[in-house]
Amino acid sequence: MSEEKPTTVWADDDYVAAKNQSFLSRLYTGTGAFDIVGKRKTWYIVSAVIMLICVLSMIFRGFTPGIDFEGGTQVSLPASSSVTTDAVSDVFSTTLGYAPEAVQTAGAGDAATIQLRTESLSDQDANKLSHALADTFKPDITLSDVSSSDVSSTWGAEITRKMVIALIVFLVVVFVYIAIRFDREMSAGALVSLLFDVVATAGVYSLVGWEVTPATVIGLLTILGFSVYDTVVVFDKVEENTRSVFATSRRTFAEQTNLAVNQTLMRSINTTIISVLPIIALMVVAVWMLGVGTLKDLALIQLVGVVVGTYSSVFLASPLLVSMKERRKDVQRHTKKVLARREKMAAQA
Amino acid sequence: MTSNNPLTARRNAQRETSPWAPLLGFIGVLALIFVLVFATGDHKAEPKLGIDLQGGTRVVLTARTEDGKAPDRSQLDLARQIIEQRVDGLGVGGSEVVVNGSTLVITVPGNDGKQARSLAQTARLYIRPVIDSQAAVQQKTDPNAPKLSEMTSEEQTAAIDAARAARQAPATADPNDPKDAQITRLRAEMAKVNCDPNAVDPLVGYDKPDEYLVACGQKDGQVYLLAPQIIKGTDVDKAKAAQNQTGQWVVQIDYKGDGKQTWVDYTSKNVGKVTATVLDSRVVSAATINSAIIGTTEVSGDFTQAEAEELANALQYGSLPLSFETSDAQTVSATLGLSSLKAGLIAGAIGLLAVLLYALLYYRMLGFLTFLSLILASAMVYGLIVLLGRWIGFTLDLSGIAGLIIGIGMTADSFVVYFERIKDEMREGRSFRSAVSRGWASARRTVWTGNAVSFIAAAIIYFLAVGQVKGFAFTLGLTTIIDVVIVFLVTHPMVVLASRTQFLSRPSINGLGAVSEVARKRRAAAKQKANAGEDAL
């Protein structure tokens, strides 16, 4: 690999990979000198492929709308040896005279529950049903063990509408904030990687095929925060490294950015691991103890979002920033100057 | 410049602010929070839990206007007050009704709240002609009579049916026929009705408007026999409290639609007769028609100003095109709530532990400081959640717990940013001690910028999104703020203290050995290069 002609020219210690060290130790000490910005075309292709898969999945597989988006009634009760999906389904049919849409088991062990889905029940029917369930499964079930959730079909649309508004406001505010705090190219780079994160996360969720619940929507919204946060941390280092790049002709803008990415690489990995650990704990515990529910959906979205968010800030936002910056005249001029100086020095030696 | 000089170095060290001041400040604030936790409210360090964590019923009512526009805030507030009264009627402690955007959220803890699902009806107002009235006969109210909330829904339905059977008669009955059995029955019933305001009346809000009805006066101590409704509350166009020429408070009503003409026709044919304004099966006012009423109707009923306004509001409310639709009704059994809470807490503890192990493995001594910081941050967040529950009614729900758990990772990230900067500085060849102060200078800015973005995100989500999203955004925003506080007041001072301790500065303890090694090699290489250069000369 290192024998290939590098697209970025390494000039000093910071740019030469410490070959005598292992990959991990290069990562740990920040002496990896991984040519991420130089190989940016590769990353664009990788990102585009990911995007394509996710968009295709969203188009063809779509999402499984949860009760909040379809409307209907969901009744859940603790499962036991006598309380089985068939038995619950029977009680429903004999009480109300028609079959429920779906009856399934969620969770395991003591936390296993039976969840019954049907079109919206009237208060009276819902009451009849819970009484019938409590009567049939005495003494396993008392009336107070029966949980139910009743959602109108317009509620999901309302949630979605609010979310879209929040998304737009968020994008505008963040764009302005980054443009003021850093500059316009960084703002644009952060937004592109933000969109990538949202699409990729939604795409993975569509691939997994879990129900879309309000929790999923919450998760997606928080991905925005994490994504921008992560990009901003990397850009902060980029800005620091490139602040006085024009003052000398030692390194190009691309090289300085690549150095920043390398210097923050371990931070990115650590943060991802540290963020992901509690999320995995949440996911495992939620699935193990509760089966389907708010916590599980949130956890999956967060898990994917954090990983994708880190990927995009390193492999998409920073390369994009360089691509955009290199369209600028002053950066082009400076890069030429640096390369010319290097050729001269090489000729001298 | 000459920092190698021990004298200047000492002077520089003295100029640095003492790390003890922020640490002590933080401990003071934390202590204050917990003093408040235990000294105010119910003195218990328990956050206010959402119904998904303690069991109960939550109903989200979305206001629907005829023209699809957002409902007026004052209309919503009025609706909230009325629904709140109804929820209070259920007699379950800790119930609340809050306005959230254009929705009302009813929360009733415990297993008795299922009835909250049926509170969504608009206050039901009807104008009914009065056939007869008499003073209500005082009845004994049984203090042990079951409250509505203590009845099962079946019992409730039965109670309503029984009350209807006793106090209502079909429209086919003829009040002018003294032998009409139905009317005779209702007249007999008038003496039996318990009009005590404290009595449980299952019929409230459930009477059939198109039937005859025996109803109590709201405050006049009368009991009325009423004919089927002639005008519905939805026909009220405007209602407002005003003073008439004699200075009495009255309510002025304008009808609209069919009601308008019906009212003109009815009043012109029934001069001298009494009509009643009936709100939720209680007679608010009964007044004699003095002449045909065209235009604004004045309802006089010996009102105080407040009462007139209240009635006007109620009429206006009853007449509102604003009706509520149950968007989301959730009853969570207490067992499920408890296991959700447990799951959240276990996940949080495991998450915290996993972060600690990783941090110890990776950062060793700095990892220990990370852990200490996270524990202090958790304590502060917990205390604040308890206090905010008391002060602004913040309710911790499942999504809030998820926000806290995800907050662990985001809080730890600030430390990672800081420690990685220290590593950067050490790789450049600086000592641990000087790397700390230089690393902090640049990390501080990153922490600010990063957390500002996170906070913006949380705030926007909090203010613009609906329902469960709010809990998540709130805890995430809170942890973001606490994160900054902890990094500045706890983590950084502790790292500074560590860097001043010889033992903790040892590479094997602080976990920065590999980086020091790189720096050492680089220095050696540079020296070699320089020497080689000299040789060449």
CSV table of N, CA, C and O in Angstrom, one decimal, chain A residues 14 28-31 123 127 131 143-145 147-152 154-155 159 162 166 169-170 173 177 181 218 221-222 225 228-229 232 236-237 240 243 266-267 270-271 273-275 277-278 281-282 285 289-290 298 302, chain B residues 60 64 111 114 117 153-154 325-331 333 335 343 347 354 358 362-363 402 405-406 412-413 416-417 420-421 423-424 427 442 445-446 449-450 452-454 456-457 460-461 464 466 469 472 511 514 522:
chain,number,residue,atom,x,y,z
A,14,ASP,N,4.8,13.6,11.0
A,14,ASP,CA,3.4,13.4,11.2
A,14,ASP,C,2.7,12.7,10.0
A,14,ASP,O,1.6,12.3,10.1
A,28,TYR,N,-3.6,4.1,18.3
A,28,TYR,CA,-3.6,4.6,19.7
A,28,TYR,C,-2.7,5.8,19.8
A,28,TYR,O,-3.1,6.8,20.5
A,29,THR,N,-1.6,5.8,19.2
A,29,THR,CA,-0.7,6.9,19.4
A,29,THR,C,-0.9,8.0,18.4
A,29,THR,O,-0.3,9.1,18.5
A,30,GLY,N,-1.8,7.8,17.5
A,30,GLY,CA,-2.1,8.8,16.5
A,30,GLY,C,-1.0,9.0,15.4
A,30,GLY,O,-0.9,10.0,14.8
A,31,THR,N,-0.2,7.9,15.3
A,31,THR,CA,0.9,8.0,14.3
A,31,THR,C,0.6,7.2,13.1
A,31,THR,O,1.5,6.7,12.4
A,123,ASP,N,-64.4,2.3,23.7
A,123,ASP,CA,-64.1,2.1,25.1
A,123,ASP,C,-64.8,0.9,25.6
A,123,ASP,O,-64.3,0.1,26.4
A,127,ASN,N,-63.2,-2.4,27.2
A,127,ASN,CA,-63.5,-2.9,28.5
A,127,ASN,C,-64.0,-4.3,28.6
A,127,ASN,O,-63.5,-5.1,29.4
A,131,HIS,N,-62.0,-7.3,30.6
A,131,HIS,CA,-62.7,-8.1,31.6
A,131,HIS,C,-62.8,-9.6,31.2
A,131,HIS,O,-62.5,-10.4,32.1
A,143,LEU,N,-57.3,-7.8,36.4
A,143,LEU,CA,-57.7,-6.7,35.5
A,143,LEU,C,-56.5,-5.7,35.3
A,143,LEU,O,-56.3,-5.1,34.3
A,144,SER,N,-55.8,-5.5,36.4
A,144,SER,CA,-54.8,-4.5,36.4
A,144,SER,C,-53.5,-4.9,35.7
A,144,SER,O,-52.6,-4.1,35.5
A,145,ASP,N,-53.4,-6.2,35.3
A,145,ASP,CA,-52.3,-6.6,34.5
A,145,ASP,C,-52.4,-6.3,33.0
A,145,ASP,O,-51.4,-6.4,32.3
A,147,SER,N,-52.5,-4.1,29.9
A,147,SER,CA,-52.1,-2.8,29.4
A,147,SER,C,-52.8,-2.6,28.1
A,147,SER,O,-52.9,-3.6,27.3
A,148,SER,N,-53.1,-1.4,27.8
A,148,SER,CA,-53.6,-1.2,26.4
A,148,SER,C,-53.3,0.1,25.9
A,148,SER,O,-53.0,1.1,26.6
A,149,SER,N,-53.3,0.2,24.6
A,149,SER,CA,-52.9,1.5,24.0
A,149,SER,C,-53.7,1.6,22.8
A,149,SER,O,-54.0,0.7,22.0
A,150,ASP,N,-54.3,2.8,22.7
A,150,ASP,CA,-55.3,3.1,21.7
A,150,ASP,C,-54.9,4.3,20.9
A,150,ASP,O,-54.8,5.4,21.5
A,151,VAL,N,-54.7,4.2,19.6
A,151,VAL,CA,-54.1,5.3,18.9
A,151,VAL,C,-54.9,5.6,17.7
A,151,VAL,O,-55.3,4.7,16.9
A,152,SER,N,-55.2,6.9,17.5
A,152,SER,CA,-55.9,7.3,16.3
A,152,SER,C,-55.0,7.3,15.1
A,152,SER,O,-53.8,7.5,15.2
A,154,THR,N,-54.5,9.4,12.9
A,154,THR,CA,-54.0,10.7,12.5
A,154,THR,C,-52.8,11.1,13.3
A,154,THR,O,-52.1,12.0,13.0
A,155,TRP,N,-52.6,10.3,14.4
A,155,TRP,CA,-51.6,10.7,15.4
A,155,TRP,C,-50.2,10.6,14.8
A,155,TRP,O,-49.4,11.5,14.9
A,159,ILE,N,-47.3,13.4,14.4
A,159,ILE,CA,-45.9,13.3,14.9
A,159,ILE,C,-44.9,13.5,13.7
A,159,ILE,O,-43.9,14.2,13.9
A,162,LYS,N,-44.7,17.2,12.8
A,162,LYS,CA,-43.9,18.0,13.7
A,162,LYS,C,-42.4,17.7,13.6
A,162,LYS,O,-41.6,18.6,13.7
A,166,ALA,N,-39.3,20.2,12.9
A,166,ALA,CA,-38.2,20.2,13.7
A,166,ALA,C,-36.9,20.0,12.9
A,166,ALA,O,-35.9,20.7,13.1
A,169,VAL,N,-36.1,23.3,10.9
A,169,VAL,CA,-35.6,24.3,11.8
A,169,VAL,C,-34.2,24.0,12.2
A,169,VAL,O,-33.2,24.8,12.2
A,170,PHE,N,-34.0,22.7,12.6
A,170,PHE,CA,-32.7,22.3,13.0
A,170,PHE,C,-31.6,22.5,12.0
A,170,PHE,O,-30.5,23.1,12.3
A,173,VAL,N,-30.8,26.2,11.7
A,173,VAL,CA,-30.0,26.8,12.8
A,173,VAL,C,-28.6,26.2,12.8
A,173,VAL,O,-27.6,27.0,13.0
A,177,TYR,N,-25.2,28.3,12.6
A,177,TYR,CA,-24.2,28.2,13.7
A,177,TYR,C,-22.8,27.8,13.2
A,177,TYR,O,-21.9,28.5,13.5
A,181,ARG,N,-19.5,30.0,13.4
A,181,ARG,CA,-18.4,29.4,14.3
A,181,ARG,C,-17.2,29.0,13.4
A,181,ARG,O,-16.1,29.3,13.8
A,218,ILE,N,-38.1,9.6,17.5
A,218,ILE,CA,-37.3,10.3,18.5
A,218,ILE,C,-35.8,10.0,18.3
A,218,ILE,O,-35.0,10.9,18.2
A,221,LEU,N,-34.4,11.8,15.4
A,221,LEU,CA,-34.1,13.3,15.7
A,221,LEU,C,-32.8,13.4,16.5
A,221,LEU,O,-32.1,14.4,16.3
A,222,THR,N,-32.6,12.5,17.4
A,222,THR,CA,-31.4,12.7,18.2
A,222,THR,C,-30.1,12.3,17.4
A,222,THR,O,-29.0,12.8,17.8
A,225,GLY,N,-28.5,15.5,16.4
A,225,GLY,CA,-27.6,16.1,17.4
A,225,GLY,C,-26.3,15.4,17.4
A,225,GLY,O,-25.2,16.1,17.4
A,228,VAL,N,-24.1,16.0,14.1
A,228,VAL,CA,-23.5,17.3,14.0
A,228,VAL,C,-22.4,17.5,15.1
A,228,VAL,O,-21.3,18.0,14.8
A,229,TYR,N,-22.7,17.0,16.3
A,229,TYR,CA,-21.7,17.1,17.3
A,229,TYR,C,-20.4,16.5,16.9
A,229,TYR,O,-19.3,17.1,17.0
A,232,VAL,N,-18.6,18.4,14.2
A,232,VAL,CA,-18.1,19.7,14.8
A,232,VAL,C,-16.7,19.4,15.5
A,232,VAL,O,-15.8,20.2,15.4
A,236,ASP,N,-13.4,21.0,14.4
A,236,ASP,CA,-12.7,21.9,15.3
A,236,ASP,C,-11.2,21.7,15.2
A,236,ASP,O,-10.4,22.7,15.2
A,237,LYS,N,-10.8,20.5,15.1
A,237,LYS,CA,-9.4,20.1,15.0
A,237,LYS,C,-8.8,20.6,13.6
A,237,LYS,O,-7.7,21.1,13.5
A,240,GLU,N,-8.2,24.2,13.6
A,240,GLU,CA,-7.0,24.5,14.4
A,240,GLU,C,-5.8,24.2,13.5
A,240,GLU,O,-4.9,25.0,13.5
A,243,ARG,N,-5.6,26.7,10.4
A,243,ARG,CA,-5.7,28.2,10.7
A,243,ARG,C,-4.6,29.0,10.0
A,243,ARG,O,-4.9,30.0,9.4
A,266,MET,N,-8.6,8.5,16.9
A,266,MET,CA,-8.7,7.7,18.1
A,266,MET,C,-9.8,8.2,19.0
A,266,MET,O,-10.6,7.5,19.6
A,267,ARG,N,-10.0,9.5,19.0
A,267,ARG,CA,-11.1,10.1,19.7
A,267,ARG,C,-12.4,9.7,19.1
A,267,ARG,O,-13.3,9.3,19.8
A,270,ASN,N,-12.9,6.0,20.1
A,270,ASN,CA,-13.2,5.9,21.6
A,270,ASN,C,-14.6,6.4,21.9
A,270,ASN,O,-15.4,5.8,22.6
A,271,THR,N,-15.0,7.5,21.3
A,271,THR,CA,-16.3,8.1,21.6
A,271,THR,C,-17.4,7.1,21.1
A,271,THR,O,-18.4,6.9,21.7
A,273,ILE,N,-17.1,3.9,20.7
A,273,ILE,CA,-17.2,2.7,21.6
A,273,ILE,C,-17.9,3.1,22.9
A,273,ILE,O,-18.8,2.4,23.4
A,274,ILE,N,-17.5,4.3,23.5
A,274,ILE,CA,-18.1,4.7,24.8
A,274,ILE,C,-19.6,5.0,24.6
A,274,ILE,O,-20.4,4.7,25.5
A,275,SER,N,-20.0,5.6,23.5
A,275,SER,CA,-21.4,5.8,23.3
A,275,SER,C,-22.2,4.6,23.0
A,275,SER,O,-23.3,4.4,23.4
A,277,LEU,N,-21.5,1.4,24.0
A,277,LEU,CA,-21.6,0.5,25.1
A,277,LEU,C,-22.9,0.6,25.9
A,277,LEU,O,-23.6,-0.3,26.1
A,278,PRO,N,-23.2,1.9,26.4
A,278,PRO,CA,-24.5,2.0,27.1
A,278,PRO,C,-25.7,1.7,26.2
A,278,PRO,O,-26.7,1.1,26.7
A,281,ALA,N,-26.1,-2.0,26.0
A,281,ALA,CA,-26.6,-2.4,27.3
A,281,ALA,C,-28.1,-2.2,27.3
A,281,ALA,O,-28.9,-3.1,27.7
A,282,LEU,N,-28.5,-1.0,26.9
A,282,LEU,CA,-29.9,-0.6,26.8
A,282,LEU,C,-30.7,-1.6,25.9
A,282,LEU,O,-31.8,-2.1,26.3
A,285,VAL,N,-30.8,-5.3,27.5
A,285,VAL,CA,-31.6,-5.3,28.7
A,285,VAL,C,-33.1,-5.1,28.2
A,285,VAL,O,-34.0,-5.8,28.7
A,289,MET,N,-35.7,-7.9,28.8
A,289,MET,CA,-36.7,-7.7,29.9
A,289,MET,C,-38.1,-7.3,29.4
A,289,MET,O,-39.1,-7.6,30.0
A,290,LEU,N,-38.1,-6.6,28.3
A,290,LEU,CA,-39.3,-6.0,27.9
A,290,LEU,C,-39.9,-6.5,26.5
A,290,LEU,O,-41.0,-6.2,26.2
A,298,LEU,N,-35.4,2.7,20.2
A,298,LEU,CA,-34.5,3.8,20.4
A,298,LEU,C,-33.1,3.4,20.3
A,298,LEU,O,-32.2,4.0,19.7
A,302,GLN,N,-30.2,4.6,17.7
A,302,GLN,CA,-29.0,5.2,18.3
A,302,GLN,C,-27.8,4.5,17.9
A,302,GLN,O,-26.7,5.1,17.6
B,60,VAL,N,-53.9,11.3,25.2
B,60,VAL,CA,-53.6,12.5,24.5
B,60,VAL,C,-54.8,12.9,23.7
B,60,VAL,O,-55.3,12.1,22.9
B,64,ARG,N,-59.6,19.4,17.6
B,64,ARG,CA,-59.9,19.5,16.2
B,64,ARG,C,-60.8,20.7,16.0
B,64,ARG,O,-61.9,20.7,16.6
B,111,ASN,N,-54.0,2.1,38.7
B,111,ASN,CA,-54.8,1.2,37.9
B,111,ASN,C,-56.2,1.7,37.7
B,111,ASN,O,-57.1,1.1,37.1
B,114,LYS,N,-58.5,4.1,34.0
B,114,LYS,CA,-59.0,3.8,32.6
B,114,LYS,C,-60.2,4.7,32.2
B,114,LYS,O,-60.4,4.9,31.1
B,117,ARG,N,-60.1,7.7,29.8
B,117,ARG,CA,-60.2,7.6,28.4
B,117,ARG,C,-61.5,8.2,27.9
B,117,ARG,O,-61.6,8.5,26.7
B,153,SER,N,-65.5,-0.5,34.8
B,153,SER,CA,-66.3,0.2,33.8
B,153,SER,C,-67.7,-0.4,33.6
B,153,SER,O,-68.6,0.3,33.3
B,154,GLU,N,-67.7,-1.7,33.9
B,154,GLU,CA,-69.0,-2.3,33.8
B,154,GLU,C,-70.0,-1.8,34.8
B,154,GLU,O,-71.1,-1.5,34.5
B,325,GLU,N,-60.3,14.7,20.0
B,325,GLU,CA,-60.2,13.4,19.5
B,325,GLU,C,-59.1,12.7,20.3
B,325,GLU,O,-58.1,13.3,20.5
B,326,THR,N,-59.4,11.5,20.7
B,326,THR,CA,-58.4,10.7,21.4
B,326,THR,C,-57.3,10.3,20.4
B,326,THR,O,-57.6,9.5,19.6
B,327,SER,N,-56.1,10.9,20.5
B,327,SER,CA,-55.1,10.5,19.6
B,327,SER,C,-54.3,9.3,20.1
B,327,SER,O,-53.9,8.5,19.3
B,328,ASP,N,-54.2,9.3,21.4
B,328,ASP,CA,-53.3,8.2,21.9
B,328,ASP,C,-53.7,8.0,23.3
B,328,ASP,O,-53.7,8.9,24.1
B,329,ALA,N,-54.2,6.8,23.6
B,329,ALA,CA,-54.6,6.5,25.0
B,329,ALA,C,-53.8,5.2,25.4
B,329,ALA,O,-53.8,4.2,24.6
B,330,GLN,N,-53.2,5.3,26.5
B,330,GLN,CA,-52.3,4.2,26.8
B,330,GLN,C,-52.6,3.9,28.3
B,330,GLN,O,-52.6,4.8,29.1
B,331,THR,N,-52.8,2.6,28.5
B,331,THR,CA,-52.9,2.2,29.9
B,331,THR,C,-51.8,1.2,30.1
B,331,THR,O,-51.7,0.2,29.4
B,333,SER,N,-50.0,-1.3,32.7
B,333,SER,CA,-50.2,-1.9,34.0
B,333,SER,C,-49.0,-1.6,34.9
B,333,SER,O,-47.9,-1.4,34.4
B,335,THR,N,-47.3,-3.5,36.8
B,335,THR,CA,-46.2,-4.5,36.7
B,335,THR,C,-45.3,-4.2,35.5
B,335,THR,O,-44.1,-4.2,35.6
B,343,ALA,N,-35.7,-2.2,33.9
B,343,ALA,CA,-34.9,-2.4,32.7
B,343,ALA,C,-34.0,-1.2,32.4
B,343,ALA,O,-32.8,-1.3,32.1
B,347,ALA,N,-30.0,-1.2,32.6
B,347,ALA,CA,-29.3,-0.8,31.4
B,347,ALA,C,-28.4,0.4,31.7
B,347,ALA,O,-27.2,0.4,31.3
B,354,ALA,N,-19.8,-0.5,31.9
B,354,ALA,CA,-19.0,-0.9,30.7
B,354,ALA,C,-18.1,0.3,30.3
B,354,ALA,O,-17.0,0.1,29.9
B,358,TYR,N,-14.0,0.2,30.0
B,358,TYR,CA,-13.3,0.6,28.8
B,358,TYR,C,-12.3,1.7,29.1
B,358,TYR,O,-11.2,1.7,28.7
B,362,TYR,N,-8.3,1.7,28.8
B,362,TYR,CA,-7.7,2.5,27.8
B,362,TYR,C,-6.9,3.7,28.4
B,362,TYR,O,-5.8,4.0,27.9
B,363,TYR,N,-7.5,4.3,29.4
B,363,TYR,CA,-6.9,5.5,29.9
B,363,TYR,C,-6.3,5.3,31.3
B,363,TYR,O,-5.8,6.3,31.9
B,402,ALA,N,-34.0,6.7,28.4
B,402,ALA,CA,-33.1,6.4,27.2
B,402,ALA,C,-32.2,7.6,26.9
B,402,ALA,O,-31.0,7.5,26.6
B,405,ILE,N,-29.3,7.5,29.3
B,405,ILE,CA,-28.4,6.5,29.0
B,405,ILE,C,-27.5,6.9,27.8
B,405,ILE,O,-26.3,6.7,27.8
B,406,ILE,N,-28.1,7.5,26.8
B,406,ILE,CA,-27.3,7.9,25.7
B,406,ILE,C,-26.5,9.1,26.1
B,406,ILE,O,-25.4,9.3,25.6
B,412,ALA,N,-19.2,11.3,28.4
B,412,ALA,CA,-17.8,10.7,28.4
B,412,ALA,C,-17.0,11.3,27.2
B,412,ALA,O,-15.8,11.4,27.3
B,413,ASP,N,-17.7,11.6,26.1
B,413,ASP,CA,-17.0,12.1,24.9
B,413,ASP,C,-16.1,13.3,25.2
B,413,ASP,O,-15.0,13.5,24.7
B,416,VAL,N,-13.0,12.2,26.5
B,416,VAL,CA,-12.2,11.7,25.5
B,416,VAL,C,-11.5,12.8,24.7
B,416,VAL,O,-10.3,12.7,24.4
B,417,VAL,N,-12.3,13.8,24.3
B,417,VAL,CA,-11.7,14.9,23.6
B,417,VAL,C,-10.5,15.5,24.3
B,417,VAL,O,-9.4,15.7,23.8
B,420,GLU,N,-7.5,13.0,24.6
B,420,GLU,CA,-6.8,12.9,23.3
B,420,GLU,C,-6.0,14.1,23.0
B,420,GLU,O,-4.9,14.0,22.4
B,421,ARG,N,-6.4,15.3,23.4
B,421,ARG,CA,-5.6,16.5,23.2
B,421,ARG,C,-4.4,16.4,24.1
B,421,ARG,O,-3.3,16.8,23.7
B,423,LYS,N,-2.9,13.7,24.9
B,423,LYS,CA,-2.0,12.8,24.2
B,423,LYS,C,-1.3,13.5,23.0
B,423,LYS,O,-0.1,13.3,22.8
B,424,ASP,N,-2.1,14.3,22.3
B,424,ASP,CA,-1.5,15.1,21.1
B,424,ASP,C,-0.3,15.9,21.6
B,424,ASP,O,0.8,15.9,21.0
B,427,ARG,N,2.7,13.7,22.5
B,427,ARG,CA,3.3,13.2,21.3
B,427,ARG,C,4.3,14.2,20.7
B,427,ARG,O,5.3,13.9,20.1
B,442,SER,N,-7.1,23.8,24.2
B,442,SER,CA,-7.8,23.5,22.9
B,442,SER,C,-9.0,22.6,23.1
B,442,SER,O,-10.0,22.8,22.4
B,445,ARG,N,-12.3,24.5,24.0
B,445,ARG,CA,-13.1,25.1,22.9
B,445,ARG,C,-13.9,24.1,22.2
B,445,ARG,O,-15.1,24.3,21.9
B,446,THR,N,-13.4,22.9,22.0
B,446,THR,CA,-14.1,21.8,21.3
B,446,THR,C,-15.3,21.4,22.1
B,446,THR,O,-16.4,21.2,21.6
B,449,THR,N,-18.0,24.1,21.7
B,449,THR,CA,-18.7,24.0,20.4
B,449,THR,C,-19.5,22.8,20.3
B,449,THR,O,-20.7,22.9,19.8
B,450,GLY,N,-19.0,21.6,20.6
B,450,GLY,CA,-19.7,20.4,20.5
B,450,GLY,C,-21.0,20.4,21.3
B,450,GLY,O,-22.1,20.1,20.8
B,452,ALA,N,-22.6,22.9,22.5
B,452,ALA,CA,-23.5,23.9,22.0
B,452,ALA,C,-24.4,23.3,20.9
B,452,ALA,O,-25.7,23.5,21.0
B,453,VAL,N,-23.8,22.6,20.0
B,453,VAL,CA,-24.6,22.0,18.9
B,453,VAL,C,-25.6,21.0,19.5
B,453,VAL,O,-26.8,20.9,19.2
B,454,SER,N,-25.1,20.1,20.5
B,454,SER,CA,-26.0,19.1,21.1
B,454,SER,C,-27.2,19.8,21.8
B,454,SER,O,-28.3,19.4,21.7
B,456,ILE,N,-28.4,22.8,21.2
B,456,ILE,CA,-29.4,23.4,20.2
B,456,ILE,C,-30.3,22.3,19.7
B,456,ILE,O,-31.5,22.4,19.6
B,457,ALA,N,-29.7,21.1,19.4
B,457,ALA,CA,-30.5,20.0,18.9
B,457,ALA,C,-31.6,19.6,19.9
B,457,ALA,O,-32.8,19.5,19.5
B,460,ILE,N,-34.3,22.3,20.1
B,460,ILE,CA,-35.3,22.4,19.0
B,460,ILE,C,-36.2,21.2,19.1
B,460,ILE,O,-37.4,21.4,18.9
B,461,ILE,N,-35.7,20.0,19.4
B,461,ILE,CA,-36.6,18.9,19.5
B,461,ILE,C,-37.6,19.0,20.6
B,461,ILE,O,-38.8,18.8,20.4
B,464,LEU,N,-40.2,21.7,19.4
B,464,LEU,CA,-41.0,21.5,18.2
B,464,LEU,C,-41.6,20.1,18.1
B,464,LEU,O,-42.6,20.0,17.3
B,466,VAL,N,-43.5,16.4,19.4
B,466,VAL,CA,-44.6,16.1,20.3
B,466,VAL,C,-44.4,14.9,21.2
B,466,VAL,O,-43.5,14.1,20.9
B,469,VAL,N,-41.3,12.4,22.7
B,469,VAL,CA,-40.0,13.0,22.2
B,469,VAL,C,-39.5,14.0,23.3
B,469,VAL,O,-38.3,14.1,23.5
B,472,PHE,N,-37.2,12.7,26.1
B,472,PHE,CA,-35.9,12.4,25.6
B,472,PHE,C,-35.0,13.7,25.4
B,472,PHE,O,-33.9,13.8,25.9
B,511,GLY,N,-1.2,5.8,31.9
B,511,GLY,CA,-1.6,5.2,30.7
B,511,GLY,C,-1.2,5.9,29.5
B,511,GLY,O,-1.7,5.6,28.4
B,514,ALA,N,2.7,4.8,25.9
B,514,ALA,CA,3.0,4.6,24.5
B,514,ALA,C,3.2,5.9,23.8
B,514,ALA,O,4.1,6.0,22.9
B,522,ARG,N,10.9,10.1,18.6
B,522,ARG,CA,11.0,11.2,17.7
B,522,ARG,C,12.2,12.1,18.0
B,522,ARG,O,12.9,12.6,17.1
